[in-house]
Amino acid sequence: MSLASCTEADCADLATCEAPTKGDAGTDAAKPARDAATTEPASPPAKNPYGEDYPTENLGWTPRARGSSTPGNVIPNVVFETAIRGSRNPVPSTLVQSTRVQLADLFDPEERKHDVIVLVLATTWDAESKQFFEDLRFTPEKTVVLSVLGERTPTGEAPTSADLLSWWEPHYWAWSALDGGFTKLGKLQERAHPKMPVIALIDATTMELASFSAGRLSADALGSEIQAVRLRR
């Protein structure tokens, strides 16, 4: 995985960023990227709601291949500055407030609330995305759904906070977040046709990208994929 500038806000864990280096004369000089696996992280890892450190090894964007015994990468701790948390019951839009959410908020190694994250990269204009949520209706048992909205028109216009609220209301049980142009999750979106939703299953106990699908899944197919992730543990 390429290292990003430490001035970027995409990842809360700066262990995934490359710190600037200095030359012998004290000026900035380009040097080979350090091996993150052999150096100390630039800052403490992000923590989940229970105080557990977010994983910092094997970070990347490659999901486990279907039928493979080789684990996929651990998804980096992406931060969404504008998001709405899921709710057990409908909430009047006048009472809904957006908040900052990071993937570490859903990391659950002890399976206290869930063991699988259903990550959906969606657009407001894609009928496949809308139909997926119609089929899904409610969160499958012991899972949490994170719907990431990246576009509001076929031309790629970035969605607004108002678009996010309108998108969230019909499926209030899912967490929803803005990622205009899929700038944070683009490495996953690139794996699919632009007009197809991306559905990635994340093992919440390890944050492994455990399954990847391009296009809508039926509720039964999604259930089978979730069960396959659980059986691999």
XYZ file of C-alpha atoms in Angstrom, residues 2 10 19 27-28 31 37 41-42 48 50 56 67 81 90 121-122 140 150 152 156 160 173 177 186 191 205 229:
28
model
C 1.388 3.437 -0.904
C -8.198 10.023 5.529
C 6.547 11.239 7.835
C 16.431 20.414 3.976
C 13.634 18.158 2.799
C 14.107 9.018 0.654
C 6.232 -3.301 9.733
C 4.002 3.977 14.472
C 3.986 7.759 14.209
C -12.488 1.052 19.398
C -13.961 -0.514 24.354
C -1.985 -1.786 12.206
C -12.438 -19.595 -2.202
C -16.140 13.509 8.854
C -36.999 5.549 12.913
C -20.327 1.842 -1.603
C -23.427 3.439 -3.079
C -28.822 -9.368 9.380
C -20.037 8.712 -2.998
C -25.328 12.174 -6.217
C -19.975 12.105 -10.320
C -24.195 16.873 0.276
C -30.923 0.889 10.736
C -21.354 8.233 5.668
C -11.649 4.574 -4.179
C -12.712 -2.973 -8.578
C -13.046 -9.174 14.843
C -16.839 -15.394 6.803
